[in-house]
Coordinates of N, CA and C in Angstrom, one line a residue:
A1 N 61.3 190.8 109.9 CA 62.4 190.0 109.2 C 63.3 189.3 110.3
L2 N 63.6 190.0 111.3 CA 64.5 189.5 112.4 C 63.7 188.5 113.2
M3 N 62.4 188.7 113.4 CA 61.7 187.9 114.3 C 61.3 186.5 113.7
A4 N 61.2 186.5 112.3 CA 60.8 185.2 111.7 C 61.7 184.0 112.0
P5 N 63.0 184.1 111.8 CA 63.9 183.0 112.1 C 63.9 182.7 113.6
C6 N 63.8 183.7 114.4 CA 63.7 183.5 115.9 C 62.4 182.7 116.3
A7 N 61.3 183.0 115.6 CA 60.1 182.3 115.9 C 60.2 180.9 115.4
A8 N 60.9 180.6 114.3 CA 61.1 179.2 113.8 C 62.0 178.5 114.8
A9 N 63.0 179.1 115.3 CA 63.9 178.4 116.3 C 63.1 178.1 117.6
T10 N 62.3 179.1 118.0 CA 61.5 178.9 119.2 C 60.5 177.7 119.0
G11 N 59.9 177.6 117.9 CA 59.0 176.5 117.6 C 59.8 175.2 117.6
A12 N 61.0 175.1 117.1 CA 61.8 173.9 117.1 C 62.1 173.5 118.5
V13 N 62.5 174.4 119.4 CA 62.8 174.1 120.7 C 61.6 173.6 121.5
L14 N 60.5 174.2 121.3 CA 59.2 173.8 121.9 C 58.9 172.4 121.5
W15 N 59.1 172.1 120.2 CA 58.8 170.7 119.7 C 59.7 169.7 120.4
L16 N 61.0 170.0 120.6 CA 61.9 169.1 121.2 C 61.6 168.9 122.7
L17 N 61.0 169.9 123.4 CA 60.8 169.9 124.8 C 59.3 169.5 125.1
R18 N 58.5 169.2 124.1 CA 57.1 168.9 124.4 C 57.0 167.6 125.2
P19 N 55.9 167.5 126.0 CA 55.6 166.2 126.7 C 55.2 165.1 125.6
V20 N 55.9 164.0 125.7 CA 55.6 162.9 124.7 C 55.5 161.6 125.4
P21 N 54.8 160.6 124.8 CA 54.8 159.3 125.4 C 56.2 158.7 125.6
E22 N 56.3 157.9 126.7 CA 57.6 157.4 127.0 C 58.3 156.7 125.9
Q23 N 57.5 155.9 125.1 CA 58.2 155.1 124.1 C 58.8 156.0 123.0
Y24 N 58.4 157.3 122.9 CA 59.0 158.1 121.9 C 60.0 159.1 122.4
S25 N 60.4 159.0 123.7 CA 61.3 159.9 124.3 C 62.7 159.6 123.8
M26 N 63.6 160.6 123.8 CA 65.0 160.4 123.4 C 65.7 159.4 124.3
R27 N 65.4 159.4 125.5 CA 66.1 158.5 126.5 C 65.7 157.1 126.4
S28 N 64.6 156.8 125.8 CA 64.2 155.4 125.6 C 64.2 155.0 124.1
V29 N 64.9 155.6 123.3 CA 64.9 155.4 121.9 C 65.3 154.0 121.5
R30 N 66.1 153.3 122.4 CA 66.5 152.0 122.1 C 65.4 151.0 121.9
G31 N 64.3 151.3 122.6 CA 63.1 150.4 122.5 C 62.5 150.4 121.1
I32 N 62.7 151.5 120.3 CA 62.2 151.5 119.0 C 62.9 150.6 118.0
A33 N 64.2 150.3 118.4 CA 65.0 149.5 117.5 C 64.4 148.1 117.2
M34 N 63.6 147.6 118.1 CA 63.0 146.2 118.0 C 62.0 146.2 116.9
E35 N 61.4 147.4 116.5 CA 60.4 147.4 115.5 C 60.8 148.5 114.5
P36 N 61.8 148.3 113.6 CA 62.2 149.3 112.7 C 61.1 149.7 111.7
A37 N 61.0 151.0 111.4 CA 60.0 151.5 110.5 C 60.3 151.1 109.1
P38 N 59.3 150.9 108.3 CA 59.6 150.6 106.9 C 60.4 151.7 106.2
L39 N 61.3 151.3 105.3 CA 62.2 152.2 104.7 C 61.5 153.4 104.0
W40 N 60.4 153.1 103.3 CA 59.6 154.1 102.6 C 59.1 155.2 103.5
R41 N 58.7 154.8 104.7 CA 58.2 155.7 105.7 C 59.3 156.6 106.3
V42 N 60.4 156.0 106.5 CA 61.5 156.8 107.1 C 62.0 157.8 106.0
R43 N 62.1 157.4 104.8 CA 62.6 158.3 103.7 C 61.5 159.4 103.5
L44 N 60.3 159.0 103.6 CA 59.2 160.1 103.4 C 59.3 161.1 104.5
L45 N 59.6 160.7 105.8 CA 59.8 161.6 106.9 C 61.0 162.5 106.6
A46 N 62.1 161.9 106.2 CA 63.3 162.7 106.0 C 63.1 163.7 104.9
L47 N 62.5 163.2 103.8 CA 62.2 164.1 102.7 C 61.3 165.3 103.0
S48 N 60.3 165.0 103.9 CA 59.4 166.0 104.3 C 60.1 167.0 105.1
Q49 N 61.0 166.6 106.0 CA 61.8 167.5 106.8 C 62.6 168.4 106.0
I50 N 63.3 167.8 104.9 CA 64.1 168.6 104.1 C 63.3 169.7 103.3
I51 N 62.1 169.3 102.8 CA 61.3 170.2 102.1 C 60.9 171.4 103.0
V52 N 60.4 171.1 104.2 CA 60.0 172.1 105.1 C 61.1 173.1 105.4
V53 N 62.3 172.5 105.7 CA 63.5 173.3 106.1 C 63.9 174.2 104.9
W54 N 63.9 173.6 103.7 CA 64.3 174.4 102.5 C 63.3 175.5 102.2
I55 N 62.0 175.2 102.4 CA 61.0 176.3 102.1 C 61.2 177.4 103.1
M56 N 61.5 177.1 104.4 CA 61.6 178.1 105.4 C 62.9 179.0 105.2
F57 N 64.0 178.2 104.9 CA 65.3 178.9 105.0 C 65.9 179.3 103.6
L58 N 65.4 178.6 102.5 CA 65.9 178.9 101.2 C 64.9 179.7 100.3
V59 N 63.6 179.9 100.8 CA 62.6 180.6 100.1 C 62.2 181.8 100.9
L60 N 61.6 181.5 102.1 CA 61.0 182.6 102.9 C 62.1 183.5 103.5
L61 N 63.2 182.9 104.0 CA 64.3 183.7 104.6 C 64.9 184.7 103.6
P62 N 65.2 184.2 102.3 CA 65.8 185.1 101.3 C 64.9 186.3 101.0
V63 N 63.6 186.0 100.9 CA 62.6 187.1 100.6 C 62.6 188.1 101.8
L64 N 62.5 187.6 103.0 CA 62.5 188.5 104.2 C 63.8 189.3 104.3
A65 N 65.0 188.6 104.0 CA 66.2 189.3 104.1 C 66.3 190.4 103.0
W66 N 65.8 190.1 101.8 CA 65.9 191.0 100.7 C 65.0 192.3 101.0
R67 N 63.8 192.0 101.5 CA 63.0 193.2 101.8 C 63.5 194.0 103.0
F68 N 64.1 193.3 104.0 CA 64.7 194.0 105.1 C 65.8 194.9 104.7
E69 N 66.7 194.4 103.8 CA 67.8 195.2 103.3 C 67.3 196.4 102.5
E70 N 66.2 196.2 101.7 CA 65.6 197.3 101.0 C 65.0 198.4 101.9
S71 N 64.4 197.9 103.0 CA 63.7 198.9 103.9 C 64.7 199.7 104.7
V72 N 65.8 199.2 105.1 CA 66.8 199.9 106.0 C 68.0 200.4 105.2
G73 N 68.0 200.3 103.9 CA 69.0 201.0 103.1 C 70.3 200.2 103.1
L74 N 70.2 198.8 103.1 CA 71.4 198.0 103.1 C 71.6 197.4 101.7
A75 N 70.8 197.8 100.7 CA 70.9 197.3 99.4 C 72.3 197.5 98.7
G76 N 72.9 198.6 99.1 CA 74.2 198.9 98.5 C 75.3 197.9 99.0
W77 N 75.0 197.2 100.1 CA 76.0 196.3 100.7 C 75.9 194.9 100.1
R78 N 75.0 194.7 99.1 CA 74.9 193.3 98.6 C 76.1 192.9 97.7
F79 N 76.3 191.6 97.7 CA 77.5 191.0 97.0 C 77.3 191.2 95.5
G80 N 78.5 191.2 94.8 CA 78.5 191.4 93.4 C 78.4 190.1 92.6
G81 N 78.6 190.2 91.3 CA 78.4 189.1 90.4 C 79.3 187.9 90.7
A82 N 80.6 188.1 90.9 CA 81.5 187.0 91.1 C 81.1 186.2 92.4
V83 N 80.8 186.9 93.4 CA 80.4 186.3 94.7 C 79.1 185.5 94.5
R84 N 78.2 186.1 93.8 CA 76.9 185.4 93.5 C 77.1 184.1 92.7
A85 N 78.0 184.2 91.7 CA 78.3 183.0 90.9 C 78.9 181.9 91.8
L86 N 79.8 182.3 92.7 CA 80.4 181.3 93.6 C 79.3 180.7 94.5
G87 N 78.4 181.5 95.0 CA 77.3 181.0 95.8 C 76.4 180.0 95.0
W88 N 76.1 180.3 93.8 CA 75.4 179.3 93.0 C 76.1 178.0 92.9
A89 N 77.4 178.1 92.7 CA 78.3 176.9 92.5 C 78.2 176.0 93.8
I90 N 78.4 176.7 95.0 CA 78.3 176.0 96.2 C 77.0 175.4 96.5
A91 N 75.9 176.1 96.2 CA 74.6 175.6 96.4 C 74.2 174.4 95.5
L92 N 74.7 174.5 94.2 CA 74.4 173.4 93.3 C 75.1 172.1 93.6
V93 N 76.2 172.2 94.3 CA 77.0 171.0 94.8 C 76.4 170.5 96.1
A94 N 76.1 171.4 97.0 CA 75.8 171.0 98.4 C 74.3 170.5 98.4
A95 N 73.4 171.1 97.7 CA 72.0 170.7 97.8 C 71.8 169.2 97.4
P96 N 72.3 168.7 96.2 CA 72.2 167.3 95.9 C 72.9 166.4 96.9
L97 N 74.1 166.9 97.4 CA 74.8 166.1 98.4 C 74.0 166.0 99.7
N98 N 73.2 167.0 100.1 CA 72.3 166.9 101.2 C 71.3 165.8 101.0
L99 N 70.7 165.8 99.9 CA 69.7 164.8 99.6 C 70.3 163.4 99.6
A100 N 71.5 163.3 99.0 CA 72.2 162.0 98.9 C 72.6 161.5 100.3
L101 N 73.0 162.4 101.2 CA 73.3 162.0 102.6 C 72.1 161.5 103.3
A102 N 71.0 162.2 103.1 CA 69.7 161.8 103.8 C 69.3 160.4 103.2
W103 N 69.4 160.2 102.0 CA 69.1 158.9 101.4 C 69.9 157.8 101.9
Q104 N 71.2 158.0 102.0 CA 72.1 156.9 102.5 C 71.9 156.6 104.0
T105 N 71.7 157.7 104.8 CA 71.5 157.5 106.2 C 70.2 156.7 106.5
T106 N 69.1 157.1 105.8 CA 67.9 156.3 106.1 C 68.0 154.9 105.6
A107 N 68.8 154.6 104.6 CA 69.0 153.2 104.1 C 69.8 152.4 105.1
R108 N 70.8 153.1 105.8 CA 71.7 152.4 106.7 C 71.1 152.0 108.0
V109 N 70.4 152.9 108.6 CA 69.9 152.7 110.0 C 68.4 153.0 110.2
R110 N 67.7 153.2 109.1 CA 66.2 153.4 109.2 C 65.9 154.5 110.2
C111 N 66.5 155.6 110.1 CA 66.3 156.7 111.0 C 66.3 158.0 110.2
T112 N 65.9 159.1 110.9 CA 65.8 160.4 110.3 C 66.5 161.4 111.3
P113 N 66.7 162.6 110.9 CA 67.2 163.6 111.9 C 66.1 164.1 112.8
L114 N 64.8 163.6 112.6 CA 63.8 164.0 113.5 C 63.9 163.3 114.9
P115 N 63.6 164.0 116.0 CA 63.8 163.4 117.3 C 62.9 162.2 117.5
F116 N 61.7 162.1 117.0 CA 60.8 161.0 117.3 C 61.2 159.8 116.4
A117 N 62.1 160.0 115.4 CA 62.5 158.9 114.6 C 64.0 158.9 114.5
A118 N 64.7 159.1 115.7 CA 66.1 159.3 115.7 C 66.8 157.9 115.6
M119 N 68.1 158.0 115.4 CA 68.9 156.8 115.1 C 68.9 155.9 116.4
T120 N 68.8 154.6 116.1 CA 68.8 153.6 117.2 C 70.1 152.9 117.3
R121 N 71.1 153.2 116.4 CA 72.4 152.7 116.6 C 73.4 153.8 116.0
L122 N 74.6 153.8 116.5 CA 75.5 154.8 116.1 C 76.0 154.6 114.7
V123 N 76.0 155.6 113.9 CA 76.4 155.5 112.5 C 77.9 156.1 112.4
V124 N 78.8 155.2 112.0 CA 80.2 155.6 111.9 C 80.8 155.3 110.5
T125 N 79.9 155.0 109.6 CA 80.4 154.6 108.2 C 80.0 155.7 107.2
G126 N 80.5 155.5 106.0 CA 80.1 156.5 105.0 C 80.7 157.9 105.3
A127 N 79.9 158.9 105.1 CA 80.4 160.3 105.4 C 80.7 160.5 106.9
Y128 N 80.0 159.7 107.7 CA 80.2 159.8 109.2 C 81.5 159.3 109.6
A129 N 82.2 158.5 108.8 CA 83.5 158.1 109.1 C 84.6 159.2 109.0
H130 N 84.2 160.3 108.4 CA 85.1 161.4 108.2 C 84.8 162.7 109.0
V131 N 83.5 162.9 109.3 CA 83.1 164.0 110.1 C 81.8 163.6 110.9
R132 N 81.6 164.2 112.1 CA 80.6 163.7 113.0 C 79.2 164.1 112.5
N133 N 79.1 165.3 111.8 CA 77.8 165.8 111.5 C 77.8 166.3 110.0
P134 N 77.9 165.3 109.1 CA 77.9 165.8 107.7 C 76.6 166.4 107.2
M135 N 75.5 166.0 107.7 CA 74.2 166.6 107.3 C 74.2 168.1 107.7
L136 N 74.6 168.4 108.9 CA 74.6 169.8 109.3 C 75.6 170.6 108.4
M137 N 76.8 170.1 108.2 CA 77.8 170.8 107.4 C 77.3 171.1 106.0
V138 N 76.6 170.1 105.4 CA 76.1 170.3 104.1 C 74.9 171.3 104.1
S139 N 74.1 171.2 105.1 CA 73.0 172.2 105.2 C 73.5 173.6 105.4
V140 N 74.5 173.8 106.2 CA 75.1 175.1 106.3 C 75.7 175.6 105.0
A141 N 76.3 174.7 104.3 CA 76.9 175.0 103.0 C 75.8 175.4 102.0
V142 N 74.7 174.7 102.0 CA 73.5 175.1 101.1 C 73.1 176.5 101.5
G143 N 72.9 176.8 102.8 CA 72.4 178.1 103.2 C 73.4 179.2 102.9
A144 N 74.7 178.9 103.1 CA 75.7 180.0 102.8 C 75.7 180.2 101.2
G145 N 75.6 179.1 100.5 CA 75.6 179.3 99.0 C 74.4 180.1 98.5
I146 N 73.2 179.8 99.0 CA 72.1 180.5 98.6 C 72.2 182.0 99.1
S147 N 72.7 182.2 100.2 CA 72.9 183.6 100.7 C 73.8 184.4 99.8
L148 N 74.9 183.7 99.4 CA 75.9 184.4 98.4 C 75.2 184.6 97.1
A149 N 74.5 183.6 96.6 CA 73.8 183.7 95.3 C 72.8 184.8 95.3
A150 N 72.1 185.0 96.4 CA 71.1 186.0 96.5 C 71.8 187.4 96.7
G151 N 73.1 187.4 97.1 CA 73.8 188.6 97.3 C 73.4 189.3 98.6
S152 N 72.9 188.5 99.6 CA 72.3 189.1 100.8 C 73.3 188.9 102.0
P153 N 73.9 189.9 102.5 CA 74.8 189.8 103.7 C 73.9 189.5 104.9
T154 N 72.7 190.0 104.9 CA 71.8 189.7 106.1 C 71.5 188.2 106.2
M155 N 71.2 187.6 105.1 CA 70.8 186.2 105.1 C 72.1 185.4 105.5
L156 N 73.2 185.8 104.9 CA 74.5 185.0 105.3 C 74.7 185.1 106.8
A157 N 74.5 186.3 107.4 CA 74.7 186.5 108.8 C 73.8 185.7 109.6
V158 N 72.5 185.5 109.2 CA 71.6 184.7 109.9 C 72.0 183.2 109.9
F159 N 72.5 182.7 108.7 CA 72.9 181.3 108.6 C 74.1 181.1 109.5
L160 N 75.1 182.0 109.5 CA 76.3 181.8 110.3 C 75.9 181.9 111.8
A161 N 75.0 182.8 112.1 CA 74.6 182.9 113.5 C 73.9 181.6 113.9
G162 N 73.1 181.0 113.0 CA 72.4 179.8 113.3 C 73.4 178.6 113.5
A163 N 74.4 178.6 112.7 CA 75.4 177.5 112.9 C 76.2 177.7 114.2
A164 N 76.5 179.0 114.6 CA 77.1 179.2 115.9 C 76.2 178.8 117.0
F165 N 74.9 179.1 116.9 CA 74.0 178.8 118.0 C 73.9 177.3 118.1
W166 N 73.9 176.5 117.0 CA 73.8 175.1 117.2 C 75.1 174.6 117.8
N167 N 76.3 175.1 117.4 CA 77.5 174.6 118.0 C 77.7 174.9 119.4
V168 N 77.2 176.1 119.9 CA 77.4 176.5 121.3 C 76.3 175.9 122.2
V169 N 75.0 175.9 121.7 CA 73.9 175.6 122.6 C 73.4 174.2 122.4
L170 N 73.1 173.8 121.1 CA 72.5 172.5 120.9 C 73.4 171.4 120.8
R171 N 74.6 171.6 120.3 CA 75.6 170.5 120.1 C 75.9 169.8 121.5
P172 N 76.2 170.6 122.6 CA 76.5 169.9 123.8 C 75.3 169.0 124.3
W173 N 74.1 169.5 124.1 CA 72.9 168.7 124.5 C 72.8 167.4 123.7
E174 N 73.0 167.5 122.4 CA 72.9 166.4 121.5 C 74.0 165.4 121.8
E175 N 75.2 165.9 122.1 CA 76.3 164.9 122.4 C 76.2 164.3 123.7
R176 N 75.6 165.0 124.7 CA 75.3 164.3 126.0 C 74.3 163.2 125.8
D177 N 73.3 163.4 125.0 CA 72.3 162.4 124.7 C 72.9 161.2 124.0
L178 N 73.8 161.4 123.0 CA 74.4 160.3 122.3 C 75.4 159.6 123.2
L179 N 76.1 160.3 124.1 CA 76.9 159.6 125.1 C 76.2 158.7 126.0
E180 N 75.0 159.2 126.4 CA 74.2 158.4 127.3 C 73.6 157.2 126.7
R181 N 73.3 157.3 125.4 CA 72.7 156.2 124.7 C 73.7 155.2 124.1
F182 N 74.9 155.7 123.7 CA 75.8 154.8 123.1 C 77.1 154.6 123.9
G183 N 77.3 155.3 125.0 CA 78.4 155.1 125.9 C 79.8 155.2 125.3
A184 N 80.6 154.2 125.6 CA 82.0 154.2 125.2 C 82.2 154.2 123.7
E185 N 81.2 153.6 123.0 CA 81.4 153.6 121.5 C 81.3 155.0 121.0
Y186 N 80.4 155.8 121.5 CA 80.3 157.2 121.0 C 81.5 158.1 121.5
A187 N 81.9 157.8 122.8 CA 83.0 158.5 123.3 C 84.3 158.3 122.5
H188 N 84.6 157.1 122.1 CA 85.7 156.8 121.2 C 85.6 157.5 119.9
Y189 N 84.4 157.4 119.3 CA 84.1 158.1 118.0 C 84.3 159.6 118.1
R190 N 83.8 160.2 119.1 CA 83.9 161.7 119.3 C 85.4 162.1 119.4
R191 N 86.2 161.3 120.1 CA 87.6 161.6 120.3 C 88.4 161.6 119.0
H192 N 88.0 160.8 118.0 CA 88.8 160.6 116.8 C 88.2 161.2 115.6
V193 N 87.0 161.7 115.6 CA 86.3 162.3 114.5 C 85.9 163.7 114.8
G194 N 86.3 164.7 114.0 CA 85.9 166.1 114.3 C 84.5 166.4 113.9
C195 N 84.0 167.5 114.5 CA 82.6 167.9 114.3 C 82.5 168.8 113.0
W196 N 83.5 169.6 112.8 CA 83.5 170.5 111.7 C 84.6 170.3 110.7
I197 N 85.7 169.7 111.1 CA 86.9 169.5 110.2 C 87.0 168.0 109.9
P198 N 86.7 167.6 108.6 CA 86.7 166.2 108.3 C 88.2 165.6 108.4
R199 N 88.2 164.4 108.7 CA 89.5 163.7 108.7 C 89.7 163.0 107.3
L200 N 90.9 162.9 106.9 CA 91.1 162.3 105.6 C 90.9 160.8 105.6
A201 N 91.5 160.1 106.5 CA 91.4 158.6 106.6 C 90.1 158.3 107.3
P202 N 89.3 157.3 106.8 CA 88.0 157.0 107.5 C 88.2 156.4 108.9
Y203 N 87.3 156.7 109.7 CA 87.3 156.3 111.1 C 87.1 154.8 111.2
R204 N 87.8 154.1 112.0 CA 87.7 152.7 112.2 C 87.4 152.4 113.7
P205 N 86.2 151.9 114.1 CA 85.9 151.7 115.5 C 86.7 150.6 116.1
P206 N 86.8 150.5 117.4 CA 87.6 149.5 118.0 C 87.0 148.1 117.6
R207 N 87.9 147.1 117.6 CA 87.5 145.8 117.1 C 86.3 145.2 117.9
R208 N 86.3 145.4 119.2 CA 85.2 144.9 120.0 C 83.9 145.5 119.7
A209 N 83.9 146.8 119.5 CA 82.6 147.5 119.2 C 82.2 147.1 117.8
A210 N 83.1 146.9 116.9 CA 82.7 146.5 115.5 C 82.1 145.1 115.5
Q211 N 82.6 144.2 116.4 CA 82.1 142.9 116.4 C 80.7 142.9 117.1
E212 N 80.5 143.8 118.1 CA 79.2 143.9 118.7 C 78.2 144.4 117.7
R213 N 78.6 145.4 116.9 CA 77.7 146.0 115.9 C 77.3 144.9 114.9

């Protein structure tokens, strides 16, 4: 039960660090912008990623967490009915929002969260005008909601640990890459838009950057 999410994380890191042709590397992603992929293909990639992630973390992980708690005697620590109802409410709101964000993002910039089909220009409109990583926030909300709905403290701990791992280990790498690719435009955006705490007023880029975009 404990090794399964670790194996998934290891596989994801290996995929990111694999040797790839130069035209698909993160550092030369600007070259892909000249030939944008068809919208149907980008949306199919994004939907496929969501389906795979949901199967892993919203189906397999709850089953493993449930069996783990049964085997080590943690069943008595499971959440009660009121907490489970709250979890279902969170999940039923966050899951459609996750799909809607993916749909809007692919329509705006013809990109996906996948590294080989990453964004070719900085997105600062829509939900991104209020928080830097709305997809991640909604995904964490879905995971936390399902954890509460399942009544599993083990599953909730795994999701919170995963969010902490991304924030401490993966976020600095991602932000360095974005800073290298988008320069001052991303630096200004990062200074004025939070990663976890949304701002009420939508972000407005500097006039020069808006004109160039």
